[in-house]
PDB file of C-alpha atoms in Angstrom:
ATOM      1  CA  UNK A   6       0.000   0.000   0.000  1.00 28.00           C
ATOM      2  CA  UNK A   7       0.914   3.684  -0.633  1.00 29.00           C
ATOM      3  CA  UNK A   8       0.267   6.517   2.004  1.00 30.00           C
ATOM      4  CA  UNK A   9      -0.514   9.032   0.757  1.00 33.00           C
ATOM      5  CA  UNK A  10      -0.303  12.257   2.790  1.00 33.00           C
ATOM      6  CA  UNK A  11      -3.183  14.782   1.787  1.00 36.00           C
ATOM      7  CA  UNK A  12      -4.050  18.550   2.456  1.00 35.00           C
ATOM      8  CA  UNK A  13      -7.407  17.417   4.347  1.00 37.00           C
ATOM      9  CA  UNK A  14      -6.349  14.599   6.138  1.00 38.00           C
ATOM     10  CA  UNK A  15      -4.165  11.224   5.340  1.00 37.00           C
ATOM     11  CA  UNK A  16      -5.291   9.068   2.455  1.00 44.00           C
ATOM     12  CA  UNK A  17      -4.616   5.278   1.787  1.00 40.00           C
ATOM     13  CA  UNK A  18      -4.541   3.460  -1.871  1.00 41.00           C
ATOM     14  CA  UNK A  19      -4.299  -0.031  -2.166  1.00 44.00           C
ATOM     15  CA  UNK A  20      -2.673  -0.875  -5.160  1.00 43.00           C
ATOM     16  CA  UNK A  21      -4.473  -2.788  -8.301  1.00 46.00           C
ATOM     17  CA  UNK A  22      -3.961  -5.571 -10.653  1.00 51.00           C
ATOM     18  CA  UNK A  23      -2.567  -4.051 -14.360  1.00 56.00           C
ATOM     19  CA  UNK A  24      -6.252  -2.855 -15.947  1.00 82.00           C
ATOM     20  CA  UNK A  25      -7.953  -2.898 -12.940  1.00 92.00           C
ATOM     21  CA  UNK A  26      -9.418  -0.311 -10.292  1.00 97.00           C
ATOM     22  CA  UNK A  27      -8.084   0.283  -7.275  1.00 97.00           C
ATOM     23  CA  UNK A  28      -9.115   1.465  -4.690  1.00 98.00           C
ATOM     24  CA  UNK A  29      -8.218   4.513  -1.758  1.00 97.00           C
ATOM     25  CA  UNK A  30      -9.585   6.463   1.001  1.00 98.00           C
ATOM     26  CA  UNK A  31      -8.814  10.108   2.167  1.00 98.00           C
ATOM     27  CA  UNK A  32     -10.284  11.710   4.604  1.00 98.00           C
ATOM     28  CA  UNK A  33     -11.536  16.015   4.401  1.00 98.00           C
ATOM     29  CA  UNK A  34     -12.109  18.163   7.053  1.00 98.00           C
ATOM     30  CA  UNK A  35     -12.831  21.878   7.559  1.00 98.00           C
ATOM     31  CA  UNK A  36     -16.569  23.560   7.233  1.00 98.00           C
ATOM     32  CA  UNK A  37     -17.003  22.926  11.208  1.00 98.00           C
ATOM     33  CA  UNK A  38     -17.385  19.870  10.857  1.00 98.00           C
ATOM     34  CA  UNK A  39     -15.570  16.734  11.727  1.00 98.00           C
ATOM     35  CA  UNK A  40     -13.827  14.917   9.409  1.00 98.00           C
ATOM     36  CA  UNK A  41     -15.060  12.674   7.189  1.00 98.00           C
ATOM     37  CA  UNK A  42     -13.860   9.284   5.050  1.00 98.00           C
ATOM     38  CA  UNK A  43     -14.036   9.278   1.237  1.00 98.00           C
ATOM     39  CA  UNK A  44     -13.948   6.245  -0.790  1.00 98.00           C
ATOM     40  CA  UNK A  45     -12.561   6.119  -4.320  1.00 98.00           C
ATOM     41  CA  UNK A  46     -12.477   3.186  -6.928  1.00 98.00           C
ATOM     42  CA  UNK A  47     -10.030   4.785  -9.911  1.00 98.00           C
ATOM     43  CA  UNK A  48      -8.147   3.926 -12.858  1.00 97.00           C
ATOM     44  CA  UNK A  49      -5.787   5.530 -15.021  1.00 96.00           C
ATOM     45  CA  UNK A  50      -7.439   6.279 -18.744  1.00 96.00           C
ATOM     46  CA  UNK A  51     -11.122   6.258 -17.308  1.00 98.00           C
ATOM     47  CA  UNK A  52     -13.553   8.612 -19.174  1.00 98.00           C
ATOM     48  CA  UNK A  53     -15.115   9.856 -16.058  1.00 98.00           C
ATOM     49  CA  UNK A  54     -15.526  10.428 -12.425  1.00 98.00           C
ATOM     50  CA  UNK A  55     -19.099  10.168 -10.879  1.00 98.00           C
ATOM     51  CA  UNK A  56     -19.830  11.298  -7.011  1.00 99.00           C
ATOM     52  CA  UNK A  57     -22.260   9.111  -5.646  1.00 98.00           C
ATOM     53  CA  UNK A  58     -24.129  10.503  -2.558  1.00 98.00           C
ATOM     54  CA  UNK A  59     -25.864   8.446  -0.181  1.00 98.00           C
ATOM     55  CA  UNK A  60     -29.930   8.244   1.180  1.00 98.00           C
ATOM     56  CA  UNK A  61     -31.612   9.771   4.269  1.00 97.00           C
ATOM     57  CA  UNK A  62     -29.697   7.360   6.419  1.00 97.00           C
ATOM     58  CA  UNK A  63     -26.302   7.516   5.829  1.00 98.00           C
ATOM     59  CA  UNK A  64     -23.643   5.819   8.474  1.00 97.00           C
ATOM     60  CA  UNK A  65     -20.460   7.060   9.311  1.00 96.00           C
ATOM     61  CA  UNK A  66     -18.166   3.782   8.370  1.00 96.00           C
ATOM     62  CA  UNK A  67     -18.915   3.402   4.251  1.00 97.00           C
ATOM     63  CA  UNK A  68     -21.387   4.334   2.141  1.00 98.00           C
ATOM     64  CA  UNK A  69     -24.499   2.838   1.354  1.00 98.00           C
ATOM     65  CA  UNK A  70     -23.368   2.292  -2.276  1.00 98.00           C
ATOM     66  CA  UNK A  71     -20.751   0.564  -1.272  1.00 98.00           C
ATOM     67  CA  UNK A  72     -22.677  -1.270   1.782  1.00 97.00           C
ATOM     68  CA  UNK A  73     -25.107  -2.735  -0.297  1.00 97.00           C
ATOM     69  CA  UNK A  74     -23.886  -2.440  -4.080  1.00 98.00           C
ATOM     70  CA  UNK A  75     -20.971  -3.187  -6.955  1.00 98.00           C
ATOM     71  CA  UNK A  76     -21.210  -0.264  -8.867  1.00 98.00           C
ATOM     72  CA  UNK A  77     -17.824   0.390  -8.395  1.00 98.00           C
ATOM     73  CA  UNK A  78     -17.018  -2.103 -10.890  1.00 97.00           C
ATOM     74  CA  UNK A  79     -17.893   0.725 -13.154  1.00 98.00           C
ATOM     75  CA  UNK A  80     -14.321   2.004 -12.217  1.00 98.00           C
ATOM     76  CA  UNK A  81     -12.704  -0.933 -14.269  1.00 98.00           C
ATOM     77  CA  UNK A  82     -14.586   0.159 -17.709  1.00 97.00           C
ATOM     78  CA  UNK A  83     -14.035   3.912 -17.581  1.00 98.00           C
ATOM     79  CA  UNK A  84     -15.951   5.875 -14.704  1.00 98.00           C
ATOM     80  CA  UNK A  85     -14.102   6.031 -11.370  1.00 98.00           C
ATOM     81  CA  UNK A  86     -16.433   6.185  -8.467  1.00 98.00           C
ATOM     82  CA  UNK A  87     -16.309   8.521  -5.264  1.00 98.00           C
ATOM     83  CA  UNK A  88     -18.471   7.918  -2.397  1.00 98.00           C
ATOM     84  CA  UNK A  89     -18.314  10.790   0.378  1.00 98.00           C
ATOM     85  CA  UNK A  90     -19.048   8.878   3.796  1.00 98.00           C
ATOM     86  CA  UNK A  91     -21.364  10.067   6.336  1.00 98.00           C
ATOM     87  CA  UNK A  92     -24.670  12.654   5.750  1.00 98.00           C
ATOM     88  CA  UNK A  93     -26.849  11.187   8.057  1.00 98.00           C
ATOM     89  CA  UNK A  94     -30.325  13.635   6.995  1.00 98.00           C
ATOM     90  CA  UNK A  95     -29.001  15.981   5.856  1.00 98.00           C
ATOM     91  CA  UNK A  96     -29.925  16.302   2.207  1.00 98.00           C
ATOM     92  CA  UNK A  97     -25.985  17.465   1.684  1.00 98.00           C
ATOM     93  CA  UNK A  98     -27.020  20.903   1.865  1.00 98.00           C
ATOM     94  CA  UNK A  99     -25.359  24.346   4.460  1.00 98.00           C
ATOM     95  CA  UNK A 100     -27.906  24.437   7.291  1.00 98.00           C
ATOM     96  CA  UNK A 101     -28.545  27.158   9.064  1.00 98.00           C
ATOM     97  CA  UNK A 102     -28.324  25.786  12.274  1.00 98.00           C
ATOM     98  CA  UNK A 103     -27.666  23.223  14.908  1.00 97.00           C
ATOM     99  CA  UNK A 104     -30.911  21.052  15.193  1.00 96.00           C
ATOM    100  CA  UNK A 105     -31.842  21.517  18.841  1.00 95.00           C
ATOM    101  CA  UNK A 106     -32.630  18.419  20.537  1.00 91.00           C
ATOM    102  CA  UNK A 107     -29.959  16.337  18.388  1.00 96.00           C
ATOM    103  CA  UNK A 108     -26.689  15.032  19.353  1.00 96.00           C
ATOM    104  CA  UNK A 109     -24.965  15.820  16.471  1.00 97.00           C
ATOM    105  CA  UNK A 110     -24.134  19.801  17.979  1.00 96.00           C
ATOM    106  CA  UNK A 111     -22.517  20.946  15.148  1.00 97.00           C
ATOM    107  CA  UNK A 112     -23.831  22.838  12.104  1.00 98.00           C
ATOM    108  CA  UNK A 113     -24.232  21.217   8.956  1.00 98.00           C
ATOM    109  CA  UNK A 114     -22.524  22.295   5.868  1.00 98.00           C
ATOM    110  CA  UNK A 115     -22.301  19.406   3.469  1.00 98.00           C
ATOM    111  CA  UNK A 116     -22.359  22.138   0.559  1.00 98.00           C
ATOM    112  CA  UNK A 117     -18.917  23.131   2.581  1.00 98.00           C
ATOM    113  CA  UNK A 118     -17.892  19.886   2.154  1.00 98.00           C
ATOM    114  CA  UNK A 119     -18.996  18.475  -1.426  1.00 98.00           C
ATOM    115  CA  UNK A 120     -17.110  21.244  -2.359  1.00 98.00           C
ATOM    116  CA  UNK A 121     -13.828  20.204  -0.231  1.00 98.00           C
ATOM    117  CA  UNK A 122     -14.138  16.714  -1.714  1.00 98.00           C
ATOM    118  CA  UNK A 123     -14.144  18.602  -5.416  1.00 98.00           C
ATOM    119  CA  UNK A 124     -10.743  20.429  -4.902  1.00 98.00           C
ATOM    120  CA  UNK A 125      -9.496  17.048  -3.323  1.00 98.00           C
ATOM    121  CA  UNK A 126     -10.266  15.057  -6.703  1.00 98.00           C
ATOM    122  CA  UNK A 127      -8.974  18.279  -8.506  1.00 98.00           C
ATOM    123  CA  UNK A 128      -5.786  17.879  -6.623  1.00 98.00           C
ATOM    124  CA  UNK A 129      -5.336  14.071  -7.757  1.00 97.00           C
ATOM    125  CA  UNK A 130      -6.155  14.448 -11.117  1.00 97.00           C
ATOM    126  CA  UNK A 131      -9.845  12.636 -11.460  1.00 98.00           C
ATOM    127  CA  UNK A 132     -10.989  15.358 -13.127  1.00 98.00           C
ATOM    128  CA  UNK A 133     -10.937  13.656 -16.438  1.00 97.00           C
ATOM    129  CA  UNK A 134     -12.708  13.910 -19.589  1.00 96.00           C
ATOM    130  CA  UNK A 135     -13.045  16.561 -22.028  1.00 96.00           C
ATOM    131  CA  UNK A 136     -15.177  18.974 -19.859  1.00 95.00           C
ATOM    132  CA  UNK A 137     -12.249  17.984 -16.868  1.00 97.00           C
ATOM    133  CA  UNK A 138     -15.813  18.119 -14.675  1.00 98.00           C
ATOM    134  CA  UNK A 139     -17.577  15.636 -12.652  1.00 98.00           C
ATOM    135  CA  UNK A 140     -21.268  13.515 -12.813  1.00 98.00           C
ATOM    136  CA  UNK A 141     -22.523  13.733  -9.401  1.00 98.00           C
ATOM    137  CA  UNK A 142     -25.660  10.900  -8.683  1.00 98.00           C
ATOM    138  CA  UNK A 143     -27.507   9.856  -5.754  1.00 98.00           C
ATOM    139  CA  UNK A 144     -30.768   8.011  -4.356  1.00 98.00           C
ATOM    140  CA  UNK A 145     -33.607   9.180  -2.391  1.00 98.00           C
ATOM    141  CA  UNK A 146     -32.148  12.189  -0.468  1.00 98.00           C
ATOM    142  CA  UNK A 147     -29.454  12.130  -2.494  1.00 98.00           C
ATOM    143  CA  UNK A 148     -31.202  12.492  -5.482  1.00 98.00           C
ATOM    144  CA  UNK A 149     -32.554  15.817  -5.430  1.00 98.00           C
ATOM    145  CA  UNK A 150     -29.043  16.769  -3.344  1.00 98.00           C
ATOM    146  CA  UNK A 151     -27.549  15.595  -6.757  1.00 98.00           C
ATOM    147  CA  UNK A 152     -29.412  17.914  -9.168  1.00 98.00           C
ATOM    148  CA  UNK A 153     -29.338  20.690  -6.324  1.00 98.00           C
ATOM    149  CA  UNK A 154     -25.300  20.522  -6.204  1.00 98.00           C
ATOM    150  CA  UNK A 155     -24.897  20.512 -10.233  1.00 98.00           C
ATOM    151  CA  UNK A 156     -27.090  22.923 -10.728  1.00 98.00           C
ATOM    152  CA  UNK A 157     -25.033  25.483  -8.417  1.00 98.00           C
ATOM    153  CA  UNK A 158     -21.662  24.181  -9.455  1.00 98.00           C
ATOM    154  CA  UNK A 159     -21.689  24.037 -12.748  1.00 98.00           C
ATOM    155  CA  UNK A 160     -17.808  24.956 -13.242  1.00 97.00           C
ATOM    156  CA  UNK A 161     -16.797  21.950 -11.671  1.00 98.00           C
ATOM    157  CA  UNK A 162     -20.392  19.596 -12.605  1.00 98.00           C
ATOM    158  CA  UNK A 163     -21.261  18.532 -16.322  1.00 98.00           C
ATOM    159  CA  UNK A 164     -23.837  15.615 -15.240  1.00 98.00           C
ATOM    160  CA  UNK A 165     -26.590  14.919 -12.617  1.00 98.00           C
ATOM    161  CA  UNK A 166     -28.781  11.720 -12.072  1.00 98.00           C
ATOM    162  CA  UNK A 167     -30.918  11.397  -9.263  1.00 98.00           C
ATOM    163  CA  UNK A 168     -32.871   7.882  -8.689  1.00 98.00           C
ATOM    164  CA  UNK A 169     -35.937   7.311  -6.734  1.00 98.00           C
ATOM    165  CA  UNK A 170     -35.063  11.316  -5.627  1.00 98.00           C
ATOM    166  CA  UNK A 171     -37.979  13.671  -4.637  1.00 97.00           C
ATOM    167  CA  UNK A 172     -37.354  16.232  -7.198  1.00 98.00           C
ATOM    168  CA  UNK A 173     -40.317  19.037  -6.226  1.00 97.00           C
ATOM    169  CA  UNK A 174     -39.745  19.658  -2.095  1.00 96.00           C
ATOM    170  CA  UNK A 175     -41.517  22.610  -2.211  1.00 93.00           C
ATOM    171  CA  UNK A 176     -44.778  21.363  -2.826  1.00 93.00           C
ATOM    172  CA  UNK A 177     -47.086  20.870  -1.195  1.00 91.00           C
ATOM    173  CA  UNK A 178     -47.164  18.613   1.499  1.00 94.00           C
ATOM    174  CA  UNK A 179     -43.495  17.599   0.364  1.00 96.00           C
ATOM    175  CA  UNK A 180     -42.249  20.011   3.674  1.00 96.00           C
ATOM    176  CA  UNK A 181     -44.515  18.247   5.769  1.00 96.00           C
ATOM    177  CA  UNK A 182     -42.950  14.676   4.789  1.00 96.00           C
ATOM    178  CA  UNK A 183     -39.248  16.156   4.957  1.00 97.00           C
ATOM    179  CA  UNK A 184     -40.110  17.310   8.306  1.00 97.00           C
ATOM    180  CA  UNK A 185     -41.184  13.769   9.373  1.00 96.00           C
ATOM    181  CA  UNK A 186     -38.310  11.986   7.678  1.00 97.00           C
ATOM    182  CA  UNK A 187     -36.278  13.972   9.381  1.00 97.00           C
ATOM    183  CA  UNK A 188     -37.095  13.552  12.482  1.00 97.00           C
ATOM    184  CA  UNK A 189     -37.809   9.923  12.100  1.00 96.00           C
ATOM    185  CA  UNK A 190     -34.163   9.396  10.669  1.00 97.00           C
ATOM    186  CA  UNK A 191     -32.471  11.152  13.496  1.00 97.00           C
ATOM    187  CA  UNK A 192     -34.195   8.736  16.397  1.00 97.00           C
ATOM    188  CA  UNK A 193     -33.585   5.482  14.278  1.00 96.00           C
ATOM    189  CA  UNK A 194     -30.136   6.503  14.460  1.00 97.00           C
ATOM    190  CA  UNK A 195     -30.137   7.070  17.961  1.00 97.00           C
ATOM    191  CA  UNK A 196     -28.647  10.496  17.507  1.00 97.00           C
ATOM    192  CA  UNK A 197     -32.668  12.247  18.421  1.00 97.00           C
ATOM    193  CA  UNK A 198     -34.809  14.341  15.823  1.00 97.00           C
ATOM    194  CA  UNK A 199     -33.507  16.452  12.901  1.00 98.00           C
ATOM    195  CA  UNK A 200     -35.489  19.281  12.197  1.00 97.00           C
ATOM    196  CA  UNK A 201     -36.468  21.149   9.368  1.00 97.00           C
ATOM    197  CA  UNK A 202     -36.325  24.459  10.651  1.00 97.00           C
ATOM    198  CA  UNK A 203     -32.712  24.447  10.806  1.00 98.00           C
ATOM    199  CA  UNK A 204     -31.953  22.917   7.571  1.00 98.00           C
ATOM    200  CA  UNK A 205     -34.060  25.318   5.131  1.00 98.00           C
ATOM    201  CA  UNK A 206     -35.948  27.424   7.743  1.00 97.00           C
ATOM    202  CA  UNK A 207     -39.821  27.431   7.890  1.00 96.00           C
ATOM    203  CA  UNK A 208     -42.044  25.943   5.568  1.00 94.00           C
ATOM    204  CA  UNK A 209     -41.904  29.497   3.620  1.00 94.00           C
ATOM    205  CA  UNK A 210     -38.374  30.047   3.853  1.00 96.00           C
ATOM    206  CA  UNK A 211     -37.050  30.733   0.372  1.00 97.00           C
ATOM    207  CA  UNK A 212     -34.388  28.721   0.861  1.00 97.00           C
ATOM    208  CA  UNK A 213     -36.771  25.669   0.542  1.00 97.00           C
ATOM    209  CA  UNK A 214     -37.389  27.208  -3.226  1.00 97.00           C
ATOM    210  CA  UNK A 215     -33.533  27.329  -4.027  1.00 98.00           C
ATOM    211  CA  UNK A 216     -33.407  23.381  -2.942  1.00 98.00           C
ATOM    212  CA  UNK A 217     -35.984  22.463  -5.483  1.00 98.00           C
ATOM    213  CA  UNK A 218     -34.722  20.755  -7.965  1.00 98.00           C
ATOM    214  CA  UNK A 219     -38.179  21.337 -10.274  1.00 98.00           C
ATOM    215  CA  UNK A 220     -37.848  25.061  -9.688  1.00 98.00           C
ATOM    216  CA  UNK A 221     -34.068  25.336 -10.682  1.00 98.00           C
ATOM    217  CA  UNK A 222     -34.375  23.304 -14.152  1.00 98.00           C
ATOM    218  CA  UNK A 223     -33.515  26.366 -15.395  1.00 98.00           C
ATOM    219  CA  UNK A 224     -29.704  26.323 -13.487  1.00 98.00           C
ATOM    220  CA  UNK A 225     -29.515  22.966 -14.968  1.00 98.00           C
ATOM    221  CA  UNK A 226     -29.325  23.638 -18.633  1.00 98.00           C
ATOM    222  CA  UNK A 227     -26.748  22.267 -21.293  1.00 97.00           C
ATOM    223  CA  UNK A 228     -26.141  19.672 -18.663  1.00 98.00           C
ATOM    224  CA  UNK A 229     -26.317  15.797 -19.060  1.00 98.00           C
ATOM    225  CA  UNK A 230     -29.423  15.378 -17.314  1.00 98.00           C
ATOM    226  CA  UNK A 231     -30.917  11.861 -15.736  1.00 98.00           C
ATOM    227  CA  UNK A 232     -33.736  10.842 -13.601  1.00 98.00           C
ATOM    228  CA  UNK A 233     -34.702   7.308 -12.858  1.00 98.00           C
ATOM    229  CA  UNK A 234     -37.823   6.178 -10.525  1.00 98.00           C
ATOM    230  CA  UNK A 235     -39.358   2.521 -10.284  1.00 98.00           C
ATOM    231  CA  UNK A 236     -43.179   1.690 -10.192  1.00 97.00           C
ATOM    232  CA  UNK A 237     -43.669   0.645  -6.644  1.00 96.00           C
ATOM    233  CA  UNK A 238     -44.487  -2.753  -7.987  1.00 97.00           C
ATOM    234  CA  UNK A 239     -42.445  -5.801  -6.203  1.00 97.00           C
ATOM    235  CA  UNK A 240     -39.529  -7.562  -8.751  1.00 96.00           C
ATOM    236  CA  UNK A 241     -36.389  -9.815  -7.826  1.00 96.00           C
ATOM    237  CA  UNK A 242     -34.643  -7.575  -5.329  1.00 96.00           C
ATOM    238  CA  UNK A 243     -37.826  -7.317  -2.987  1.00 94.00           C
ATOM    239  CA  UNK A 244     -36.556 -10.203  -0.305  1.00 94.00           C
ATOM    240  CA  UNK A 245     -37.181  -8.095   2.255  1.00 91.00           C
ATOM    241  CA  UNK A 246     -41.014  -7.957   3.015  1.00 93.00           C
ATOM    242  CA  UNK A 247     -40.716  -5.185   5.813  1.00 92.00           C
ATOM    243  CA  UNK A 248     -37.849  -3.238   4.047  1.00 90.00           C
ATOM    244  CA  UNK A 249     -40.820  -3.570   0.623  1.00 93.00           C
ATOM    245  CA  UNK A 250     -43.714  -2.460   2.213  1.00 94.00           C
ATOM    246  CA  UNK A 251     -42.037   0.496   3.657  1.00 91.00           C
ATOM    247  CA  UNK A 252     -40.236   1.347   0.156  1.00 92.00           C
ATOM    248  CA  UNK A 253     -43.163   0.947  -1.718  1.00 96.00           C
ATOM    249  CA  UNK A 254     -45.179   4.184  -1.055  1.00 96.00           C
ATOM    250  CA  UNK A 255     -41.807   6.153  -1.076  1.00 95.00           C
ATOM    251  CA  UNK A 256     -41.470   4.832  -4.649  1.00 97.00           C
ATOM    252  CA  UNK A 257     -44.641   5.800  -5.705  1.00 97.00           C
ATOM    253  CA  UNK A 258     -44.504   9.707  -4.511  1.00 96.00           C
ATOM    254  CA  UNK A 259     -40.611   9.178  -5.987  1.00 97.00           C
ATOM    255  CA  UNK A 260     -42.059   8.287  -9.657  1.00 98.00           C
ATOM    256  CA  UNK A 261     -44.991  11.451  -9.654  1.00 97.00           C
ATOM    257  CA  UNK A 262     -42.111  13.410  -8.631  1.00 97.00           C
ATOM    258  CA  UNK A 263     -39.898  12.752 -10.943  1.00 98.00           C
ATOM    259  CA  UNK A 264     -42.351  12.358 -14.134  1.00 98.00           C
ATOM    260  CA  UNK A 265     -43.592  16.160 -12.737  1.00 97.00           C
ATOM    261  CA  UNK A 266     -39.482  16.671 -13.265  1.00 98.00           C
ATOM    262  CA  UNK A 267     -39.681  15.521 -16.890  1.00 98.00           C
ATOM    263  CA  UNK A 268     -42.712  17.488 -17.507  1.00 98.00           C
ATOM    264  CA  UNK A 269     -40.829  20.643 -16.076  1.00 98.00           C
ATOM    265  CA  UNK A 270     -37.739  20.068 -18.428  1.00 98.00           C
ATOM    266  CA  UNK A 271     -40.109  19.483 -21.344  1.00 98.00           C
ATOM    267  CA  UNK A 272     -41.793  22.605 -20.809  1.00 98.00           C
ATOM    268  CA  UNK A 273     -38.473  24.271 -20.328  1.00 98.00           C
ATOM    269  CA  UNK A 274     -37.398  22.797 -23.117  1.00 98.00           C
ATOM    270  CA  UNK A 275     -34.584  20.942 -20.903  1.00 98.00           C
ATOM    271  CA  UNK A 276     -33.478  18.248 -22.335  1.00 98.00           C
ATOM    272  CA  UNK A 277     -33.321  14.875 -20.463  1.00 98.00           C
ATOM    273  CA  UNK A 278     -32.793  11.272 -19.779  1.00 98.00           C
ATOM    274  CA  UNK A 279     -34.825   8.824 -18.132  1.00 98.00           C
ATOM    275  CA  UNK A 280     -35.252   5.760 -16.600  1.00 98.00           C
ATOM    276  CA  UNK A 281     -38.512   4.604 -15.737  1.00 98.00           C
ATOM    277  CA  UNK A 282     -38.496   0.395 -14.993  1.00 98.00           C
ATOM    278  CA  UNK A 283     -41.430  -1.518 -14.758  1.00 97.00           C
ATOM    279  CA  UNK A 284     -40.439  -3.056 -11.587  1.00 97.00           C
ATOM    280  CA  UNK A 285     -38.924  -1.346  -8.533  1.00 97.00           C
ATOM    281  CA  UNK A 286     -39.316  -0.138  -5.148  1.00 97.00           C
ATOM    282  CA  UNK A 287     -37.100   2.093  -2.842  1.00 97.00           C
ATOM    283  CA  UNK A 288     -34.329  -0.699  -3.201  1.00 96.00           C
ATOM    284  CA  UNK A 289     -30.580  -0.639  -3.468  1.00 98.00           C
ATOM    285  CA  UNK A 290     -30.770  -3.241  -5.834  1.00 98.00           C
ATOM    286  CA  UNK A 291     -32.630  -1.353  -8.202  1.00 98.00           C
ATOM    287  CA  UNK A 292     -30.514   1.674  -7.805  1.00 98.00           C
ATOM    288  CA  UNK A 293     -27.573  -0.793  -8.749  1.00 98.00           C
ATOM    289  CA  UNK A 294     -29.147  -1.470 -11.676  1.00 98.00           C
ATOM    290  CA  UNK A 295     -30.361   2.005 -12.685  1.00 98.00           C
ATOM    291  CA  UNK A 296     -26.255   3.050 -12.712  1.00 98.00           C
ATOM    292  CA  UNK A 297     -25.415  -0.049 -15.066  1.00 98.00           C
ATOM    293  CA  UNK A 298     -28.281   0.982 -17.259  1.00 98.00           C
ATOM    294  CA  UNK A 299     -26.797   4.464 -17.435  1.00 98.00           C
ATOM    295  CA  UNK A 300     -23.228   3.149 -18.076  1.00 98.00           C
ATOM    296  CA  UNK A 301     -24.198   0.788 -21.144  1.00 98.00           C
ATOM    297  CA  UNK A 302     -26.207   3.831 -22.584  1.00 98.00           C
ATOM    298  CA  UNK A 303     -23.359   6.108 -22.749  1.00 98.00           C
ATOM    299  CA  UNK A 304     -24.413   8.446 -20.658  1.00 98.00           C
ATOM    300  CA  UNK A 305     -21.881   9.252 -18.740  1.00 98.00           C
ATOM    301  CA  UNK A 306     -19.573  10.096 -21.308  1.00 98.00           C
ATOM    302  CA  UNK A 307     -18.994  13.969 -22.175  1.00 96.00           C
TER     303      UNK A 307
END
């Protein structure tokens, strides 16, 4: 193995077979926040490098994507994969405060730190590609956290995907459920509620506007585009009857959300990608899927 001492922190790559990914770690601190693990699968000569954010849950000790998926075997036939650790709710946006109530005491600022993980990748050349910019993806939460952080950084972003992503949080009833989610995620996690108010403010904060990713299809123009929902009907990956039954009805608002998405971007005259499979639920396994489809379409070329 290499060490590799970094700016943000101290980084580890294992080396690879000839033709083969390999993988590292770094670590990036800063934004008042503590610091946090990144995993990378790279190779030399790949086309690409995608930043894969997590869902609503998010751990501390690896990603979900790499938890419970092999996408990084994309990294062997020209993407290279990043997968920032940690997020826990919150949507990988700057709060604007401390949720009260919550263990976690610090503020928030996973803008702040996308950002930090960008200049790290700058620094070890996996900007690559003609554009030299990056596809950023991600499921549920991370979904509309990927279009949100493309369309805002669009120096440093070329493509966006979200799957299964709630893609219109503004409307309404949609702060309602955040709020809920929220809160819900912090006590399964044992760290106590999240709230809403200190992410985006009240329900009529504008903030909740800017973090729409409907509203800002405007922001996202000229950019390779994808969304991908499931139907909410049960297929091979649905082993899990309690995991189902709650991913089911999050599937089904996920799909109106995101064909309301398309509809936006064909009004806009946006042009788009999608992925719409006839079987799916709020699954990993599906999400897995959804990235291969992606990759054997082309679509994350430049």
């Amino acid at each position: 193995m290499l060490a590799l001492a970094a700016a943000a922190g101290t980084g580890v790559v294992a080396a690879g077979t000839a033709n083969a990914a390999s993988f590292g770690r770094f670590y990036v601190s800063g934004c008042g926040m503590p610091s946090t693990p990144v995993d990378m699968w790279t190779r030399w000569g790949n086309y690409k490098t995608v930043i894969a954010l997590d869902g609503l849950r998010a751990t501390n000790d690896e990603s979900g994507w790499r938890h419970e998926t092999r996408i990084q075997r994309i990294a062997n036939t020209g993407v290279n994969v990043v997968e920032p650790v940690g997020g826990l709710a919150s949507f990988y946006t700057d709060w604007n405060a401390a949720s009260p109530g919550n263990r976690i005491k610090y503020r928030y600022r996973w803008t702040c730190r996308l950002n930090t993980i960008v200049r790290e990748l700058d620094a070890r050349g996996l900007a690559v590609g003609p554009r030299g910019k990056y596809a950023v993806m991600g499921i549920s939460m991370g979904g509309n956290a990927a279009m949100i952080y493309g369309a805002y950084h669009r120096k440093r972003i070329s493509h966006v995907f979200s799957m299964s992503g709630f893609l219109n949080l503004s409307a309404p009833t949609m702060r309602e459920a955040v709020r809920l989610a929220l809160i819900d995620a912090g006590m399964a996690a044992g760290v106590g509620p999240f709230s809403a108010d200190a992410m985006w403010g009240l329900p009529w904060n504008e903030r909740w506007v800017r973090n729409d990713a409907l509203v800002q299809i405007p922001r996202m123009r000229g950019m390779h585009i994808r969304v991908g929902a499931a139907s909410g009907v049960w297929g091979k990956y649905n082993t899990d009857a309690i995991g189902s039954i709650k991913g089911t009805p999050l599937e089904v608002i996920s799909l109106a959300q995101t064909r309301t998405f398309e509809v936006g971007a064909a009004i806009a005259g946006v042009r788009i990608t999608t992925d719409y499979p006839a079987l799916g639920t709020h699954q990993w396994g599906y999400w897995q899927d959804m990235v291969m489809r992606a990759k054997k379409s082309g679509w994350f070329r430049d």
